[in-house]
Short mmCIF file of C-alpha atoms in Angstrom, two decimals:
data_model
loop_
_atom_site.label_atom_id
_atom_site.label_comp_id
_atom_site.label_asym_id
_atom_site.label_seq_id
_atom_site.Cartn_x
_atom_site.Cartn_y
_atom_site.Cartn_z
CA UNK A 1 111.21 102.57 109.14
CA UNK A 2 108.94 104.53 106.75
CA UNK A 3 105.49 105.61 107.86
CA UNK A 4 102.76 103.74 106.02
CA UNK A 5 99.10 104.49 105.44
CA UNK A 6 96.55 101.71 105.19
CA UNK A 7 94.02 101.45 102.33
CA UNK A 8 91.03 101.99 104.64
CA UNK A 9 92.52 105.17 106.07
CA UNK A 10 93.44 106.38 102.59
CA UNK A 11 89.86 105.78 101.50
CA UNK A 12 88.55 107.86 104.42
CA UNK A 13 90.89 110.72 103.55
CA UNK A 14 90.07 110.58 99.82
CA UNK A 15 86.30 110.53 100.39
CA UNK A 16 83.97 111.18 97.47
CA UNK A 17 86.34 112.33 94.71
CA UNK A 18 85.53 113.53 91.18
CA UNK A 19 85.18 110.51 88.84
CA UNK A 20 85.09 112.27 85.48
CA UNK A 21 87.53 110.69 84.76
CA UNK A 22 88.15 108.73 87.96
CA UNK A 23 91.94 108.44 87.65
CA UNK A 24 92.36 112.20 87.35
CA UNK A 25 89.99 112.91 90.25
CA UNK A 26 91.83 110.41 92.44
CA UNK A 27 95.21 111.85 91.45
CA UNK A 28 94.13 115.44 92.17
CA UNK A 29 92.67 114.46 95.54
CA UNK A 30 95.87 112.65 96.50
CA UNK A 31 97.92 115.67 95.37
CA UNK A 32 95.85 117.87 97.68
CA UNK A 33 96.25 115.45 100.61
CA UNK A 34 100.01 115.28 100.08
CA UNK A 35 100.29 119.00 99.37
CA UNK A 36 98.60 120.06 102.60
CA UNK A 37 100.46 117.50 104.67
CA UNK A 38 97.60 115.17 105.61
CA UNK A 39 99.63 112.47 103.87
CA UNK A 40 103.21 113.43 104.83
CA UNK A 41 106.03 113.25 102.28
CA UNK A 42 107.85 109.95 102.70
CA UNK A 43 104.70 108.00 103.56
CA UNK A 44 104.43 104.65 101.78
CA UNK A 45 101.13 104.51 99.90
CA UNK A 46 99.03 101.33 99.91
CA UNK A 47 99.41 98.85 97.08
CA UNK A 48 97.38 99.46 93.95
CA UNK A 49 95.42 96.26 94.53
CA UNK A 50 94.40 97.20 98.09
CA UNK A 51 93.38 100.72 97.00
CA UNK A 52 91.29 99.24 94.19
CA UNK A 53 89.31 97.25 96.75
CA UNK A 54 89.05 100.05 99.34
CA UNK A 55 87.78 102.64 96.83
CA UNK A 56 85.70 100.34 94.64
CA UNK A 57 87.43 101.44 91.42
CA UNK A 58 89.26 99.61 88.67
CA UNK A 59 92.92 98.65 88.91
CA UNK A 60 93.56 100.80 85.83
CA UNK A 61 92.20 103.86 87.66
CA UNK A 62 94.60 103.43 90.56
CA UNK A 63 97.56 102.58 88.30
CA UNK A 64 97.04 105.72 86.22
CA UNK A 65 96.49 107.89 89.31
CA UNK A 66 99.74 106.64 90.87
CA UNK A 67 101.57 107.18 87.58
CA UNK A 68 100.28 110.77 87.43
CA UNK A 69 101.44 111.34 91.01
CA UNK A 70 104.93 110.21 90.08
CA UNK A 71 104.94 112.28 86.88
CA UNK A 72 103.97 115.46 88.74
CA UNK A 73 106.47 114.91 91.55
CA UNK A 74 103.95 114.10 94.28
CA UNK A 75 105.20 110.52 94.58
CA UNK A 76 108.26 108.41 93.87
CA UNK A 77 108.24 104.78 92.87
CA UNK A 78 110.91 102.52 94.32
CA UNK A 79 111.48 99.22 92.60
CA UNK A 80 110.39 96.37 94.83
CA UNK A 81 109.44 98.71 97.68
CA UNK A 82 106.35 100.61 96.60
CA UNK A 83 105.15 104.16 95.98
CA UNK A 84 105.96 106.96 98.41
CA UNK A 85 104.38 110.40 98.83
CA UNK A 86 106.72 113.27 97.91
CA UNK A 87 106.85 117.03 97.41
CA UNK A 88 107.90 118.34 93.99
CA UNK A 89 111.58 119.35 94.06
CA UNK A 90 111.02 122.80 92.58
CA UNK A 91 108.50 123.66 95.29
CA UNK A 92 110.94 122.70 98.02
CA UNK A 93 113.52 125.07 96.54
CA UNK A 94 111.00 127.90 96.48
CA UNK A 95 110.03 127.22 100.10
CA UNK A 96 113.67 127.34 101.19
CA UNK A 97 114.19 130.64 99.41
CA UNK A 98 111.13 132.29 100.94
CA UNK A 99 111.75 131.25 104.51
CA UNK A 100 113.17 134.30 106.28
CA UNK A 101 115.69 133.40 108.98
CA UNK A 102 115.43 135.30 112.24
CA UNK A 103 117.42 138.49 112.01
CA UNK A 104 117.23 138.89 108.23
CA UNK A 105 116.58 142.55 107.40
CA UNK A 106 113.17 143.58 106.16
CA UNK A 107 112.69 145.16 102.72
CA UNK A 108 113.80 148.74 102.40
CA UNK A 109 111.27 151.46 103.05
CA UNK A 110 107.94 151.15 104.83
CA UNK A 111 106.98 147.54 105.44
CA UNK A 112 104.52 145.44 107.40
CA UNK A 113 106.09 142.36 108.94
CA UNK A 114 103.41 139.68 109.29
CA UNK A 115 105.93 136.85 109.22
CA UNK A 116 106.21 137.01 113.02
CA UNK A 117 103.19 136.63 115.30
CA UNK A 118 104.20 139.41 117.68
CA UNK A 119 103.45 143.06 118.25
CA UNK A 120 104.17 145.87 120.65
CA UNK A 121 104.33 145.53 124.43
CA UNK A 122 101.18 145.07 126.47
CA UNK A 123 100.05 148.27 128.23
CA UNK A 124 101.52 148.20 131.69
CA UNK A 125 104.89 146.73 130.67
CA UNK A 126 106.79 150.00 131.16
CA UNK A 127 105.35 150.45 134.64
CA UNK A 128 106.41 146.89 135.46
CA UNK A 129 109.97 147.73 134.40
CA UNK A 130 109.96 150.76 136.67
CA UNK A 131 108.83 148.67 139.64
CA UNK A 132 111.37 145.96 138.77
CA UNK A 133 114.21 148.51 138.76
CA UNK A 134 113.27 149.59 142.27
CA UNK A 135 113.26 145.93 143.34
CA UNK A 136 116.64 145.15 141.72
CA UNK A 137 119.21 146.57 144.23
CA UNK A 138 119.09 143.65 146.74
CA UNK A 139 120.08 141.27 143.92
CA UNK A 140 123.08 143.32 142.83
CA UNK A 141 125.17 142.09 145.75
CA UNK A 142 124.84 138.52 144.44
CA UNK A 143 126.49 136.97 141.39
CA UNK A 144 123.24 137.00 139.35
CA UNK A 145 123.62 133.42 138.15
CA UNK A 146 120.32 131.61 138.71
CA UNK A 147 120.27 128.41 136.59
CA UNK A 148 116.85 127.39 137.90
CA UNK A 149 115.49 130.93 137.91
CA UNK A 150 114.54 133.74 140.25
CA UNK A 151 112.74 132.10 143.22
CA UNK A 152 110.02 134.76 143.18
CA UNK A 153 109.24 134.07 139.52
CA UNK A 154 109.40 130.30 140.00
CA UNK A 155 106.80 130.64 142.74
CA UNK A 156 104.54 132.86 140.59
CA UNK A 157 104.66 130.48 137.64
CA UNK A 158 104.02 127.46 139.89
CA UNK A 159 101.06 129.25 141.44
CA UNK A 160 99.62 129.95 137.99
CA UNK A 161 99.59 126.20 137.24
CA UNK A 162 98.05 125.41 140.62
CA UNK A 163 95.32 127.99 140.01
CA UNK A 164 94.45 126.17 136.78
CA UNK A 165 94.00 122.89 138.61
CA UNK A 166 97.50 121.42 138.22
CA UNK A 167 99.23 121.39 141.64
CA UNK A 168 102.81 122.54 141.11
CA UNK A 169 105.72 123.31 143.41
CA UNK A 170 108.23 126.07 142.74
CA UNK A 171 110.97 123.43 142.58
CA UNK A 172 109.30 121.99 139.44
CA UNK A 173 109.85 125.26 137.53
CA UNK A 174 113.01 126.09 135.56
CA UNK A 175 113.18 129.63 134.16
CA UNK A 176 114.74 129.97 130.69
CA UNK A 177 115.51 132.68 128.16
CA UNK A 178 112.25 132.21 126.25
CA UNK A 179 110.11 129.27 125.13
CA UNK A 180 112.46 128.28 122.29
CA UNK A 181 115.30 128.03 124.78
CA UNK A 182 113.05 125.90 126.98
CA UNK A 183 112.27 123.53 124.10
CA UNK A 184 115.93 123.15 123.12
CA UNK A 185 116.94 122.54 126.75
CA UNK A 186 114.38 119.74 127.09
CA UNK A 187 115.48 118.23 123.78
CA UNK A 188 119.14 118.26 124.87
CA UNK A 189 118.25 116.75 128.23
CA UNK A 190 116.04 113.93 126.98
CA UNK A 191 117.21 112.94 123.50
CA UNK A 192 120.30 111.53 121.89
CA UNK A 193 121.35 111.89 118.24
CA UNK A 194 119.06 109.83 116.05
CA UNK A 195 116.12 109.72 118.47
CA UNK A 196 112.74 110.45 116.94
CA UNK A 197 110.57 113.37 117.98
CA UNK A 198 106.96 113.52 116.77
CA UNK A 199 105.62 116.96 115.83
CA UNK A 200 102.31 118.22 114.55
CA UNK A 201 101.95 119.38 110.96
CA UNK A 202 101.54 122.25 110.37
CA UNK A 203 103.47 123.49 113.39
CA UNK A 204 105.61 126.36 114.67
CA UNK A 205 108.75 125.98 112.56
CA UNK A 206 111.25 127.52 114.99
CA UNK A 207 110.27 124.90 117.57
CA UNK A 208 111.17 122.16 115.09
CA UNK A 209 114.62 123.69 114.66
CA UNK A 210 115.03 123.82 118.45
CA UNK A 211 114.09 120.15 118.76
CA UNK A 212 116.67 119.18 116.17
CA UNK A 213 119.59 120.89 117.92
CA UNK A 214 120.50 117.72 119.77
CA UNK A 215 120.46 115.61 116.62
CA UNK A 216 116.92 114.29 116.96
CA UNK A 217 114.95 113.30 113.86
CA UNK A 218 111.46 114.73 113.49
CA UNK A 219 108.47 112.74 112.27
CA UNK A 220 105.20 114.50 111.60
CA UNK A 221 101.64 113.70 112.51
CA UNK A 222 99.34 115.84 110.34
CA UNK A 223 96.37 117.59 111.88
CA UNK A 224 92.87 116.91 110.62
CA UNK A 225 91.08 119.23 108.19
CA UNK A 226 92.33 122.71 109.16
CA UNK A 227 88.86 124.11 108.49
CA UNK A 228 87.08 121.35 110.39
CA UNK A 229 85.83 121.32 113.98
CA UNK A 230 88.32 119.10 115.80
CA UNK A 231 91.89 119.84 114.74
CA UNK A 232 93.72 116.71 115.83
CA UNK A 233 93.55 113.47 113.87
CA UNK A 234 93.92 111.15 116.86
CA UNK A 235 93.70 108.01 114.71
CA UNK A 236 96.71 109.34 112.82
CA UNK A 237 98.49 110.31 116.04
CA UNK A 238 98.08 106.81 117.45
CA UNK A 239 99.28 105.24 114.20
CA UNK A 240 102.37 107.47 114.07
CA UNK A 241 103.22 106.70 117.69
CA UNK A 242 102.94 102.95 117.06
CA UNK A 243 104.97 103.03 113.85
CA UNK A 244 107.77 105.39 114.86
CA UNK A 245 108.09 105.00 118.66
CA UNK A 246 109.29 108.59 119.21
CA UNK A 247 111.09 109.47 122.42
CA UNK A 248 109.40 112.90 122.56
CA UNK A 249 106.26 114.43 121.09
CA UNK A 250 105.89 118.20 120.70
CA UNK A 251 102.35 119.57 120.61
CA UNK A 252 100.49 122.84 121.05
CA UNK A 253 97.05 121.99 122.45
CA UNK A 254 96.13 125.58 123.32
CA UNK A 255 95.42 127.74 120.23
CA UNK A 256 97.75 125.68 118.08
CA UNK A 257 100.25 127.63 115.98
CA UNK A 258 99.41 128.21 113.14
CA UNK A 259 95.86 126.77 113.00
CA UNK A 260 94.45 128.21 116.23
CA UNK A 261 92.78 124.95 117.32
CA UNK A 262 92.01 124.36 121.00
CA UNK A 263 92.14 120.72 122.13
CA UNK A 264 89.22 119.71 124.36
CA UNK A 265 89.42 117.60 127.51
CA UNK A 266 88.34 114.36 125.83
CA UNK A 267 91.02 114.62 123.14
CA UNK A 268 93.64 115.52 125.73
CA UNK A 269 92.75 112.42 127.70
CA UNK A 270 92.92 110.16 124.63
CA UNK A 271 96.16 111.75 123.39
CA UNK A 272 97.74 111.38 126.85
CA UNK A 273 96.81 107.68 127.02
CA UNK A 274 98.38 107.09 123.60
CA UNK A 275 101.60 108.79 124.68
CA UNK A 276 101.75 106.78 127.89
CA UNK A 277 101.15 103.48 126.06
CA UNK A 278 104.10 104.22 123.78
CA UNK A 279 106.31 105.62 126.58
CA UNK A 280 106.65 108.89 124.73
CA UNK A 281 107.29 112.05 126.76
CA UNK A 282 105.22 115.04 125.70
CA UNK A 283 106.55 118.59 125.42
CA UNK A 284 103.48 120.78 125.76
CA UNK A 285 103.86 124.31 124.40
CA UNK A 286 101.56 126.65 126.32
CA UNK A 287 103.00 129.89 124.96
CA UNK A 288 99.61 130.94 123.56
CA UNK A 289 97.48 129.47 126.37
CA UNK A 290 96.86 132.83 128.13
CA UNK A 291 95.49 134.45 124.96
CA UNK A 292 91.88 133.33 124.81
CA UNK A 293 88.98 135.43 123.50
CA UNK A 294 85.18 135.50 123.66
CA UNK A 295 85.24 134.37 127.29
CA UNK A 296 86.54 130.98 126.20
CA UNK A 297 87.22 128.57 129.05
CA UNK A 298 90.45 126.73 128.31
CA UNK A 299 90.57 123.05 129.27
CA UNK A 300 92.70 121.66 132.07
CA UNK A 301 96.47 121.70 131.44
CA UNK A 302 97.61 118.72 129.37
CA UNK A 303 99.87 117.60 132.22
CA UNK A 304 96.70 117.02 134.29
CA UNK A 305 96.05 114.07 131.98
CA UNK A 306 99.68 113.00 131.58
CA UNK A 307 101.80 113.55 134.72
CA UNK A 308 104.99 112.75 132.79
CA UNK A 309 104.42 115.65 130.38
CA UNK A 310 106.80 118.60 130.32
CA UNK A 311 105.17 122.01 129.84
CA UNK A 312 106.87 125.10 128.44
CA UNK A 313 105.57 128.65 128.51
CA UNK A 314 106.70 132.17 127.81
CA UNK A 315 106.07 135.83 128.57
CA UNK A 316 106.69 136.91 124.98
CA UNK A 317 103.19 136.46 123.53
CA UNK A 318 101.24 137.49 126.60
CA UNK A 319 103.30 140.60 127.41
CA UNK A 320 106.14 141.51 124.99
CA UNK A 321 108.53 139.74 122.66
CA UNK A 322 111.42 141.72 124.11
CA UNK A 323 110.93 139.94 127.43
CA UNK A 324 113.06 136.88 126.74
CA UNK A 325 111.73 134.89 129.67
CA UNK A 326 110.25 131.42 129.44
CA UNK A 327 109.82 128.46 131.75
CA UNK A 328 109.69 124.71 131.99
CA UNK A 329 107.34 122.80 134.30
CA UNK A 330 108.65 119.27 134.72
CA UNK A 331 108.08 116.23 136.92
CA UNK A 332 110.37 116.45 139.95
CA UNK A 333 112.34 113.41 138.77
CA UNK A 334 113.49 115.27 135.64
CA UNK A 335 114.28 118.73 137.04
CA UNK A 336 117.95 118.07 137.89
CA UNK A 337 118.53 116.59 134.44
CA UNK A 338 116.94 119.60 132.77
CA UNK A 339 118.93 122.10 134.86
CA UNK A 340 122.16 120.25 134.01
CA UNK A 341 121.33 120.52 130.30
CA UNK A 342 120.45 124.18 130.70
CA UNK A 343 123.80 125.21 132.26
CA UNK A 344 125.62 123.78 129.25
CA UNK A 345 124.06 126.62 127.23
CA UNK A 346 123.83 129.50 129.72
CA UNK A 347 123.88 130.15 133.45
CA UNK A 348 120.63 132.02 133.80
CA UNK A 349 118.19 134.59 132.49
CA UNK A 350 118.30 138.35 133.04
CA UNK A 351 117.37 139.05 136.66
CA UNK A 352 115.74 142.34 135.71
CA UNK A 353 113.53 140.71 133.07
CA UNK A 354 112.55 137.99 135.54
CA UNK A 355 111.51 140.66 138.04
CA UNK A 356 109.43 142.33 135.31
CA UNK A 357 107.64 139.09 134.43
CA UNK A 358 107.00 138.26 138.08
CA UNK A 359 105.44 141.70 138.43
CA UNK A 360 103.29 141.34 135.29
CA UNK A 361 102.02 137.90 136.25
CA UNK A 362 100.91 139.31 139.57
CA UNK A 363 99.31 142.51 138.21
CA UNK A 364 95.54 142.41 137.71
CA UNK A 365 94.15 143.59 134.40
CA UNK A 366 97.29 143.41 132.23
CA UNK A 367 96.31 140.20 130.45
CA UNK A 368 92.69 141.32 130.23
CA UNK A 369 93.75 144.40 128.28
CA UNK A 370 96.02 142.30 126.07
CA UNK A 371 93.23 139.89 125.19
CA UNK A 372 90.78 142.70 124.42
CA UNK A 373 93.29 144.41 122.13
CA UNK A 374 94.11 141.22 120.23
CA UNK A 375 90.48 140.18 119.88
CA UNK A 376 89.69 143.55 118.30
CA UNK A 377 92.58 143.12 115.87
CA UNK A 378 91.51 139.56 115.06
CA UNK A 379 88.03 140.78 114.19
CA UNK A 380 89.42 143.63 112.05
CA UNK A 381 91.62 141.22 110.07
CA UNK A 382 88.75 138.77 109.59
CA UNK A 383 86.43 141.55 108.42
CA UNK A 384 89.02 142.82 105.92
CA UNK A 385 89.54 139.34 104.47
CA UNK A 386 85.80 138.72 104.15
CA UNK A 387 85.32 142.06 102.41
CA UNK A 388 88.33 142.09 100.06
CA UNK A 389 89.08 138.38 99.57
CA UNK A 390 85.76 136.57 100.09
CA UNK A 391 86.97 133.36 98.41
CA UNK A 392 89.76 132.89 100.97
CA UNK A 393 88.69 130.52 103.74
CA UNK A 394 89.58 130.43 107.43
CA UNK A 395 88.30 129.49 110.86
CA UNK A 396 87.92 132.26 113.42
CA UNK A 397 90.05 131.01 116.33
CA UNK A 398 88.98 131.50 119.93
CA UNK A 399 92.49 132.60 120.86
CA UNK A 400 96.09 132.82 119.79
CA UNK A 401 97.69 135.31 117.44
CA UNK A 402 96.99 134.34 113.83
CA UNK A 403 94.55 133.19 111.19
CA UNK A 404 95.35 130.10 109.10
CA UNK A 405 93.99 131.05 105.70
CA UNK A 406 93.38 128.80 102.69
CA UNK A 407 93.67 130.24 99.18
CA UNK A 408 91.09 128.98 96.67
CA UNK A 409 93.86 128.24 94.16
CA UNK A 410 97.43 129.11 93.34
CA UNK A 411 100.59 129.08 95.42
CA UNK A 412 100.89 130.78 98.79
CA UNK A 413 104.67 130.74 98.39
CA UNK A 414 104.46 132.65 95.12
CA UNK A 415 102.09 135.16 96.69
CA UNK A 416 104.47 135.61 99.64
CA UNK A 417 107.31 136.41 97.25
CA UNK A 418 105.22 139.06 95.47
CA UNK A 419 104.05 140.56 98.74
CA UNK A 420 107.61 140.82 100.01
CA UNK A 421 108.53 142.86 96.94
CA UNK A 422 105.75 145.27 97.94
CA UNK A 423 106.90 145.54 101.55
CA UNK A 424 104.59 143.00 103.24
CA UNK A 425 106.19 139.94 104.83
CA UNK A 426 103.95 136.94 105.36
CA UNK A 427 104.75 133.27 105.93
CA UNK A 428 103.35 130.68 103.45
CA UNK A 429 102.16 127.26 104.56
CA UNK A 430 105.30 125.24 103.70
CA UNK A 431 107.25 127.16 106.37
CA UNK A 432 105.16 125.33 108.98
CA UNK A 433 105.56 121.75 107.75
CA UNK A 434 108.33 119.24 108.30
CA UNK A 435 107.61 117.26 105.17
CA UNK A 436 106.63 120.06 102.76
CA UNK A 437 103.19 120.84 101.40
CA UNK A 438 100.47 123.22 102.63
CA UNK A 439 101.24 125.55 99.72
CA UNK A 440 97.62 126.68 99.55
CA UNK A 441 97.82 128.17 103.06
CA UNK A 442 99.03 131.44 104.61
CA UNK A 443 99.51 132.31 108.26
CA UNK A 444 98.37 135.88 108.84
CA UNK A 445 99.01 137.12 112.39
CA UNK A 446 96.81 139.82 113.89
CA UNK A 447 99.24 141.22 116.47
CA UNK A 448 99.90 144.40 114.45
CA UNK A 449 97.72 147.56 114.60
CA UNK A 450 94.44 147.37 112.72
CA UNK A 451 95.36 149.89 110.02
CA UNK A 452 98.44 147.84 109.09
CA UNK A 453 96.38 144.64 108.90
CA UNK A 454 93.73 146.24 106.69
CA UNK A 455 96.40 147.75 104.41
CA UNK A 456 98.14 144.37 104.07
CA UNK A 457 94.89 142.65 103.10
CA UNK A 458 94.15 145.38 100.57
CA UNK A 459 97.55 144.78 98.96
CA UNK A 460 96.92 141.04 98.86
CA UNK A 461 93.60 141.68 97.14
CA UNK A 462 95.32 143.88 94.54
CA UNK A 463 98.01 141.30 93.73
CA UNK A 464 95.85 138.20 93.82
CA UNK A 465 93.88 138.53 90.51
CA UNK A 466 97.02 139.14 88.46
CA UNK A 467 98.71 136.12 90.01
CA UNK A 468 95.76 133.84 89.20
CA UNK A 469 95.61 135.13 85.61
CA UNK A 470 99.33 134.46 85.19
CA UNK A 471 98.93 130.97 86.59
CA UNK A 472 96.06 130.18 84.21
CA UNK A 473 98.12 131.41 81.27
CA UNK A 474 101.00 129.15 82.30
CA UNK A 475 98.68 126.14 82.67
CA UNK A 476 97.20 126.71 79.22
CA UNK A 477 100.72 126.96 77.73
CA UNK A 478 101.77 123.71 79.37
CA UNK A 479 98.61 121.99 78.06
CA UNK A 480 99.32 123.15 74.50
CA UNK A 481 102.93 121.97 74.71
CA UNK A 482 101.80 118.58 76.05
#
C-alpha cells in the first residue's frame, strides 16, 4: 500500500511559494520537498483538483507543476492511479557510486576520512585495557562463550539505565558485538521477511542495512525542517504508522544521526503513544546518548515512556570504535527470543573487550574528558565553516558527533566526488535516506583533530566556487538547447 499525502498537509509543507509564475514556484518547492525527503519517493501526491482548492491556485497551475515534476524526474504518472513522488534516475546512480562500503580503501596518500563519525580512543582507554588484562585470568579456565554477555558488564549497563530513571535488571541486558549487531539481532528476532520497519529520514544508513538483513521492508518517516527547532514531524510519524502498520520502528531520539536533534520529553511521550496505538515495537538507538555538550540535560530514556521499547547502545562512540561492544535492553518477555536470535550469528563478544568496557563505564572522568574534547572540535568545525563558507547553513547540535550542513545550491554528491579526488572523504545527504533525496546536505563529523577539520573545510571552500560556476554554465547551456 503506497504512502499518501493529503492536500492539507501538502499545503502546509509548500507554504508561501514563489508565484512568478505560480506553476514554476510550486514545481520548484515540490522538487525541494521531494529532494530533501520531506515528501518521500513513492508517496502518492494529492489529486490536482484537491491541491487547487488547498493552495487557492488555478487548476492550470497545478497541472503544469505536476507535468514539470514528471519531466524533471521528480514524479511519475501512473495511468488511472495518480502521480507519485520520485528521485531522478541519474541522481540515484550517482548516489550509489559515491557510497563507500565499509572496508573500502581510502584514496592513496594523505587523506582525511570524514565519512565515518569516529575518531581516536578516549584518554584512559589504554589504562582500562591494562586493568582488564589483569582481571582476565579467572575467565581463561572457562569456555569464554557468553551469549548474554559478561555478568559484570550486564550489571554495569543495567545500573546505568537505573541511574537515568529507568529501573533495569541485569537479566534484561544482552551484550553484543556493537550496536549494529544489536540492531540486526533484534530485527532477526522480531521480524519475518516482508514485514515493514519504519525508519527516520535522514537516518544512519548502516542501521537500515542491519534492519533489512532479515528481509524486512523499510518505510521512511521524514524529519521536520532540519534547520528548525523540533526535529520530528509527529503528524507525519502518526500518519506513516497508520498507513503502513510497521512491526518495528527504528529511531534515534538522542542527538539523532545525522541531524543532531534531541527529542524532548513531550515528543517522546506523544511518539510512544502513537507506537503503542499501532502495536509497533520501537528500537531506540542510544549510541550517541552519552555525548552531550554545554551541560545539556538529556530527557528520560524513551523506554520510560514506552515499556515495550527495545534500547540499543554501544561503547564505540563514547570510548573507541575499536571496542566492538554493544548492548540490548529489552523487556524481560523478549530476552530469551533475542538471545536465541543472537546465537544464530555468534556465541558471544570478546571477554577482554567486555572487561575493558565494564572498567570504562565505572571509571569517573573518562566520559567527561571525551565530551570536552568533542565539544572543542565541534566549535572549531563550526567556526571554520562560518569563516570560509558563510552561506552554508547548519544547526549547532547540543551533542553527538556531526554537523548536518545545507549547501545554498548545487549537489552535495558532486562535491563529495570532487573532495574524494583531493583526499577528503565526506558523506553526502543521499547516503542517509531510504527513498533518495537530501542532495543539498552533507554530514560533516567533528571527531577528528581540529587541524584536520579546518584543513578539510578550507579545501571545500576552494572547490566550491568552481563547482557552482560549472553548474551555472551547464544550466545556461541546457536553457539555450531547450
